[in-house]
Coordinates of C-alpha atoms and ligand atoms in Angstrom, one line a residue:
M119 CA 0.0 0.0 0.0
I120 CA 1.3 3.5 -0.9
V121 CA -0.1 6.8 0.4
L122 CA 0.6 10.3 -0.9
G123 CA 0.9 12.8 2.0
I124 CA 0.5 16.6 1.7
E125 CA 1.5 19.1 4.4
T126 CA 0.7 22.8 4.1
S127 CA -0.2 23.9 7.7
C128 CA 2.6 26.4 8.3
D129 CA 5.5 27.6 6.2
E130 CA 6.6 24.3 4.5
T131 CA 5.0 23.0 1.4
A132 CA 5.6 19.3 1.4
A133 CA 4.6 16.1 -0.4
S134 CA 5.7 12.5 0.3
L135 CA 5.0 9.0 -0.7
V136 CA 5.2 6.3 2.0
A137 CA 4.7 2.6 1.7
D138 CA 3.2 0.4 4.4
D139 CA 6.5 -1.5 4.9
R140 CA 7.7 1.9 6.3
R141 CA 9.7 2.9 3.2
I142 CA 9.7 6.6 2.5
L143 CA 9.7 6.6 -1.3
C144 CA 10.2 10.4 -1.5
D145 CA 10.0 13.3 0.9
V146 CA 9.9 16.7 -0.8
V147 CA 9.9 19.8 1.4
L148 CA 9.9 23.4 0.1
S149 CA 10.7 25.9 2.8
Q150 CA 9.2 29.4 2.6
I151 CA 11.8 30.8 5.0
E152 CA 13.1 33.4 2.5
E153 CA 9.6 34.7 1.8
H154 CA 8.9 35.3 5.5
R155 CA 12.4 36.4 6.6
P156 CA 11.7 40.2 6.0
Y157 CA 8.9 40.0 8.5
Q158 CA 10.8 37.8 11.0
G159 CA 7.9 35.4 11.3
V160 CA 5.3 33.5 9.2
V161 CA 2.8 35.8 7.5
P162 CA -0.3 33.7 6.9
E163 CA -1.4 35.3 3.6
I164 CA 2.0 34.9 2.1
A165 CA 2.2 31.3 3.3
A166 CA -1.2 30.4 1.8
R167 CA -0.3 32.1 -1.6
S168 CA 3.0 30.3 -1.7
H169 CA 1.5 26.9 -1.0
L170 CA -0.9 27.5 -3.8
D171 CA 1.9 28.5 -6.2
H172 CA 3.9 25.4 -5.5
I173 CA 1.8 22.5 -4.5
D174 CA 0.9 21.1 -7.9
R175 CA 4.5 20.9 -9.2
L176 CA 5.7 19.6 -5.8
I177 CA 3.3 16.7 -6.0
V178 CA 4.5 15.9 -9.6
R179 CA 8.1 16.1 -8.4
A180 CA 7.3 13.7 -5.5
L181 CA 5.8 11.1 -7.9
D182 CA 8.9 11.5 -10.2
E183 CA 11.3 11.1 -7.3
A184 CA 9.5 8.0 -6.0
Q185 CA 9.3 6.7 -9.6
C186 CA 5.6 6.2 -9.1
D187 CA 2.6 6.5 -11.2
W188 CA -0.9 7.6 -10.1
D189 CA -2.0 4.0 -10.5
D190 CA 0.5 3.0 -7.7
I191 CA -1.2 5.2 -5.1
D192 CA -3.8 3.7 -2.7
G193 CA -4.8 6.8 -0.8
I194 CA -4.4 10.5 -0.3
A195 CA -3.7 12.1 3.1
A196 CA -3.5 15.8 3.8
T197 CA -3.1 17.9 7.0
A198 CA -6.6 19.1 7.8
G199 CA -5.5 21.1 10.9
P200 CA -4.5 22.5 13.3
G201 CA -2.6 25.3 11.5
L202 CA -2.9 28.4 9.5
I203 CA -6.2 28.0 7.8
G204 CA -5.4 29.4 4.4
G205 CA -2.5 27.0 4.0
V206 CA -4.5 24.0 5.4
L207 CA -7.3 24.8 2.9
V208 CA -4.8 24.7 -0.1
G209 CA -3.4 21.2 0.9
L210 CA -6.8 19.7 1.9
T211 CA -8.6 20.9 -1.2
T212 CA -5.8 19.7 -3.4
A213 CA -6.0 16.3 -1.7
K214 CA -9.8 16.2 -2.2
A215 CA -9.5 17.0 -5.9
I216 CA -7.0 14.3 -6.5
A217 CA -9.0 11.7 -4.5
M218 CA -12.1 12.6 -6.4
V219 CA -10.5 12.4 -9.8
R220 CA -8.5 9.3 -9.1
N221 CA -11.3 7.7 -7.1
L222 CA -9.0 7.2 -4.1
P223 CA -9.8 7.2 -0.4
L224 CA -9.1 10.5 1.4
V225 CA -7.7 10.8 4.9
A226 CA -7.9 14.2 6.7
V227 CA -4.9 14.0 9.1
N228 CA -4.4 15.9 12.3
H229 CA -0.9 17.5 12.0
L230 CA -0.2 16.6 15.6
E231 CA -1.1 13.0 15.0
G232 CA 1.5 13.1 12.2
H233 CA 4.2 14.1 14.7
A234 CA 2.9 11.6 17.3
L235 CA 3.1 8.6 14.9
T236 CA 6.4 9.4 13.2
A237 CA 8.3 7.1 15.6
R238 CA 6.3 4.2 14.3
L239 CA 7.4 5.1 10.8
T240 CA 11.1 5.5 11.6
D241 CA 11.5 2.9 14.3
G242 CA 8.5 0.6 13.9
I243 CA 7.6 0.8 17.7
A244 CA 4.4 -0.7 19.1
F245 CA 1.8 1.0 21.3
P246 CA 1.7 2.2 24.0
Y247 CA 4.4 4.9 24.4
L248 CA 4.9 8.2 26.3
L249 CA 5.3 11.1 23.9
L250 CA 6.9 14.5 24.5
L251 CA 5.5 16.7 21.7
V252 CA 7.5 19.9 21.3
S253 CA 6.7 22.1 18.4
G254 CA 6.1 25.7 17.4
G255 CA 2.5 25.7 18.6
H256 CA 2.5 22.8 21.1
C257 CA 4.2 21.4 24.2
Q258 CA 2.6 18.4 25.6
L259 CA 3.3 15.1 27.4
V260 CA 0.9 12.5 25.8
V261 CA 0.2 8.8 26.2
V262 CA -0.2 7.3 22.8
E263 CA -2.3 4.1 23.2
G264 CA -3.3 3.6 19.6
V265 CA -4.1 5.4 16.3
G266 CA -6.6 8.1 17.4
T267 CA -6.2 7.3 21.1
Y268 CA -4.2 10.1 22.8
R269 CA -4.4 11.2 26.4
A270 CA -2.5 14.3 27.6
Y271 CA -0.8 14.1 31.0
G272 CA 0.0 17.8 30.8
G273 CA 0.7 20.7 28.5
T274 CA 1.8 24.3 28.5
V275 CA -0.2 26.9 30.4
D276 CA 1.2 29.7 28.3
D277 CA 3.7 29.7 25.4
A278 CA 4.7 26.6 23.4
V279 CA 8.3 25.7 23.7
G280 CA 9.1 26.4 20.0
E281 CA 7.4 29.8 20.4
A282 CA 9.8 30.5 23.3
F283 CA 12.8 29.6 21.1
D284 CA 11.5 31.9 18.4
K285 CA 10.8 34.8 20.8
T286 CA 14.2 34.4 22.5
A287 CA 15.9 34.5 19.0
A288 CA 14.1 37.7 18.3
L289 CA 15.1 39.3 21.7
L290 CA 18.7 38.3 21.1
R291 CA 18.5 39.4 17.4
L292 CA 19.8 36.0 16.3
G293 CA 17.7 36.0 13.2
Y294 CA 14.9 33.9 11.7
P295 CA 13.9 31.0 12.0
G296 CA 14.5 31.2 15.7
G297 CA 15.0 27.6 16.9
P298 CA 18.0 26.7 14.8
A299 CA 19.5 30.2 15.4
V300 CA 19.3 29.8 19.1
E301 CA 20.8 26.3 18.9
A302 CA 23.8 27.6 16.8
A303 CA 24.4 30.5 19.2
A304 CA 24.1 28.2 22.2
M305 CA 26.9 26.0 20.9
R306 CA 29.2 29.0 21.0
G307 CA 28.0 30.3 24.4
D308 CA 28.6 29.6 28.1
P309 CA 25.4 28.4 29.8
T310 CA 26.6 29.4 33.3
R311 CA 27.1 33.1 32.9
F312 CA 23.5 34.0 33.2
A313 CA 21.2 32.4 35.8
L314 CA 17.7 31.8 34.3
P315 CA 14.7 30.4 36.1
R316 CA 13.4 26.8 35.6
P317 CA 9.6 27.4 35.5
M318 CA 7.5 24.6 37.0
A319 CA 10.6 22.5 37.9
G320 CA 10.1 20.5 41.0
R321 CA 6.4 20.8 41.1
P322 CA 4.1 17.8 40.8
G323 CA 2.3 17.2 37.5
C324 CA 3.3 17.4 33.9
D325 CA 2.4 21.0 32.9
F326 CA 4.9 23.5 31.4
S327 CA 5.3 27.3 31.5
F328 CA 7.7 29.2 29.3
S329 CA 6.6 32.8 29.4
G330 CA 8.5 33.6 32.6
L331 CA 11.7 32.2 31.0
K332 CA 11.2 34.5 28.0
T333 CA 10.7 37.4 30.3
A334 CA 13.8 36.6 32.2
V335 CA 15.8 36.6 28.9
R336 CA 14.3 40.1 28.2
H337 CA 15.3 41.4 31.6
A338 CA 18.8 40.0 31.2
V339 CA 19.1 41.7 27.8
A340 CA 17.8 45.0 29.3
A341 CA 20.4 44.9 32.0
L342 CA 23.3 44.7 29.5
P343 CA 25.2 47.9 28.6
G344 CA 23.2 49.7 25.9
S345 CA 20.2 47.5 26.6
A346 CA 21.1 45.2 23.7
A347 CA 22.9 41.9 23.6
D348 CA 26.5 42.0 22.1
P349 CA 27.3 38.8 20.2
D350 CA 29.1 37.2 23.1
S351 CA 26.2 37.9 25.6
A352 CA 23.7 36.7 23.0
D353 CA 25.6 33.4 22.7
D354 CA 25.8 33.0 26.5
L355 CA 22.1 33.9 26.9
A356 CA 21.1 31.5 24.2
A357 CA 23.1 28.7 25.9
A358 CA 21.5 29.5 29.3
F359 CA 18.0 29.5 27.7
E360 CA 18.5 26.2 25.9
E361 CA 19.9 24.6 29.1
A362 CA 16.9 25.9 31.1
V363 CA 14.4 24.6 28.5
A364 CA 16.2 21.2 28.5
E365 CA 16.1 20.9 32.3
V366 CA 12.4 21.9 32.5
L367 CA 11.5 19.4 29.8
A368 CA 13.4 16.7 31.6
D369 CA 11.8 17.6 35.0
R370 CA 8.3 17.4 33.6
A371 CA 9.0 14.3 31.6
A372 CA 10.3 12.5 34.7
N373 CA 7.0 13.0 36.4
A374 CA 5.2 11.7 33.2
M375 CA 7.4 8.6 33.1
A376 CA 6.5 7.7 36.7
R377 CA 2.8 8.1 35.9
F378 CA 3.1 6.2 32.6
R379 CA 4.8 3.2 34.3
D380 CA 2.2 3.2 37.0
E381 CA -0.5 3.0 34.4
F382 CA 1.3 0.6 32.0
P383 CA 3.5 -1.8 34.0
G384 CA 6.4 -2.7 31.7
G385 CA 5.8 0.4 29.5
D386 CA 9.3 1.5 28.6
Q387 CA 9.2 3.6 25.5
F388 CA 9.8 7.4 25.6
V389 CA 9.3 9.2 22.3
M390 CA 10.1 12.8 21.4
A391 CA 8.6 14.6 18.3
G392 CA 8.0 18.0 16.8
G393 CA 10.3 20.7 15.5
V394 CA 12.1 21.4 18.9
A395 CA 13.0 17.7 19.0
A396 CA 15.6 18.6 16.3
N397 CA 17.6 20.3 19.0
A398 CA 20.8 18.3 19.7
R399 CA 21.2 19.5 23.4
I400 CA 17.5 18.8 24.2
R401 CA 17.8 15.3 22.6
A402 CA 20.9 14.6 24.7
V403 CA 19.4 15.7 28.0
L404 CA 16.2 13.7 27.4
S405 CA 18.1 10.7 26.2
S406 CA 20.1 10.7 29.5
L407 CA 16.9 11.0 31.5
A408 CA 15.3 8.0 29.6
T409 CA 18.4 5.9 30.2
A410 CA 18.5 6.8 33.9
Q411 CA 14.8 5.8 34.1
G412 CA 15.3 2.6 32.3
M413 CA 13.3 3.6 29.3
A414 CA 14.1 3.4 25.6
F415 CA 14.5 6.8 24.0
I416 CA 13.1 7.1 20.5
V417 CA 13.4 10.3 18.4
P418 CA 13.1 10.6 14.7
P419 CA 16.0 12.1 12.7
A420 CA 15.9 15.9 12.8
E421 CA 14.4 16.3 9.3
L422 CA 11.4 14.1 10.3
C423 CA 11.0 16.1 13.6
T424 CA 10.4 19.4 11.8
D425 CA 7.3 19.6 9.5
N426 CA 7.3 17.2 6.6
A427 CA 4.8 15.3 4.6
A428 CA 6.2 11.8 5.2
M429 CA 4.6 11.9 8.7
I430 CA 1.3 12.9 7.2
A431 CA 1.4 10.1 4.6
W432 CA 2.3 7.7 7.4
A433 CA -0.5 8.8 9.7
G434 CA -2.8 8.5 6.6
L435 CA -1.6 5.0 6.0
E436 CA -2.1 4.0 9.6
R437 CA -5.7 5.3 9.5
L438 CA -6.4 3.8 6.0
R439 CA -5.3 0.3 7.3
L440 CA -8.0 0.6 10.0
G441 CA -10.6 1.7 7.5
L442 CA -10.6 5.3 8.9
T443 CA -11.2 7.5 5.9
D444 CA -13.0 10.9 5.6
G445 CA -15.6 12.4 3.4
F446 CA -15.1 15.2 0.9
D447 CA -17.2 17.4 3.2
F448 CA -14.4 17.3 5.9
A449 CA -13.8 20.9 6.8
A450 CA -10.3 22.3 7.5
R451 CA -9.7 23.1 11.2
P452 CA -7.5 25.9 12.5
R453 CA -7.7 24.3 16.0
W454 CA -7.9 20.6 16.6
P455 CA -6.5 19.2 19.9
L456 CA -4.9 15.8 19.7
D457 CA -7.0 14.3 22.5
A458 CA -10.2 15.3 20.6
L459 CA -9.5 12.7 17.9
A460 CA -12.1 10.1 17.4
A461 CA -10.9 6.6 18.4
P462 CA -11.2 4.0 15.8
P463 CA -14.2 1.6 16.0
A464 CA -13.6 -1.5 18.1
P465 CA -12.8 -4.5 15.9
A466 CA -15.7 -6.8 15.1
P467 CA -16.0 -9.7 17.6
Ligands
KG4_536 O1 7.0 20.9 14.3 P1 7.4 22.2 13.6 O2 8.3 22.2 12.4 O3 6.2 23.1 13.3 C1 5.0 23.1 14.1 O4 4.2 22.2 14.0 O5 5.0 24.1 14.9 O6 8.1 23.1 14.8 C2 8.6 24.4 14.5 C3 9.2 24.9 15.8 C4 9.7 26.3 15.7 O7 9.3 27.1 16.8 C5 11.2 26.2 15.6 O8 11.9 27.4 16.1 C6 11.5 25.0 16.4 O9 10.4 24.1 16.1 N1 12.8 24.4 16.1 C7 13.8 24.3 16.9 C8 14.9 23.7 16.2 N2 14.4 23.5 14.9 C9 13.1 23.9 14.9 N3 13.9 24.6 18.2 C10 15.1 24.4 18.8 N4 16.2 23.9 18.2 C11 16.1 23.5 16.9 N5 17.2 23.0 16.2
ZN537 ZN1 4.6 20.5 13.2

């Protein structure tokens, strides 16, 4: 079985073909970074227009790269939310048109489910597992019990962790996009020069908070001579910020691991996913935590942590295998929490 996946929910136009034996036949990602750079952030109208300009050719390129024909495809999956609605509409409408013309099943995929199931594509792991989902719009600890069955142990009470990276990059004038810029600066910096808070650390539960950390960075910058960060201070602050984030994520994840193992005796898989999971320092700290707790640490390669269409094709494939397809009346959703997903019907007795 081969599924075409389409991803257009933010600033990447992407198409991918994935087979049910976990082979990624092609994974084409077109970044819009240069189009948004002058604004230091994603402009929704520019994003939607750019998706529309490129999606057709990108899909043809995906078929070419995979050396596939339309007749080889068994289903079409597209991100149907959450995300910037203009972009989501472009991808979902394209998918509906192809499915209609080719008489193929359509799967409307939740973008977060794409991130959540990527570890099953890359590592073939079984359910259940504990997931730390860290992206530009989300920061959650989630139990993944099956396709469509997600239960949050906790989430952020204010900013998402990727958002905190992006805002910190802006405060430190490190450029856009923020996450990779902070990571590069942090590698040059000294994490001990500035003392930043560890919001929520040591408290019971699995919730996160990042707005205080961002404010602490702002105060630290304001206290510098000239109220702006010189390159060395920017590097040191980036390093201190990254370290604080890594420690907070590990502190909250440790609580989630204890709860997970209470609920699932023998449960020993800890997965990280989403754009921030591309960060090498955060990967290292959470990997050590998992090892110390006797859990296997599974994280997809960086290019499958940030937005891509292989994860959408794979989530579509997982749903298709269970007979979970969607109608052409499926409406794009700007908001769509992971734990609101319908569980698949119970198998017939
Ligand atoms: O999953 P993703 O590509 O898109 C969303 O679904 O949001 O995540 C994007 C987020 C951005 O906030 C970006 O700054 C962050 O992931 N990010 C990183 C790194 N690469 C991307 N954060 C820290 N370190 C990185 N290397
Ligand atoms: Zn994402």
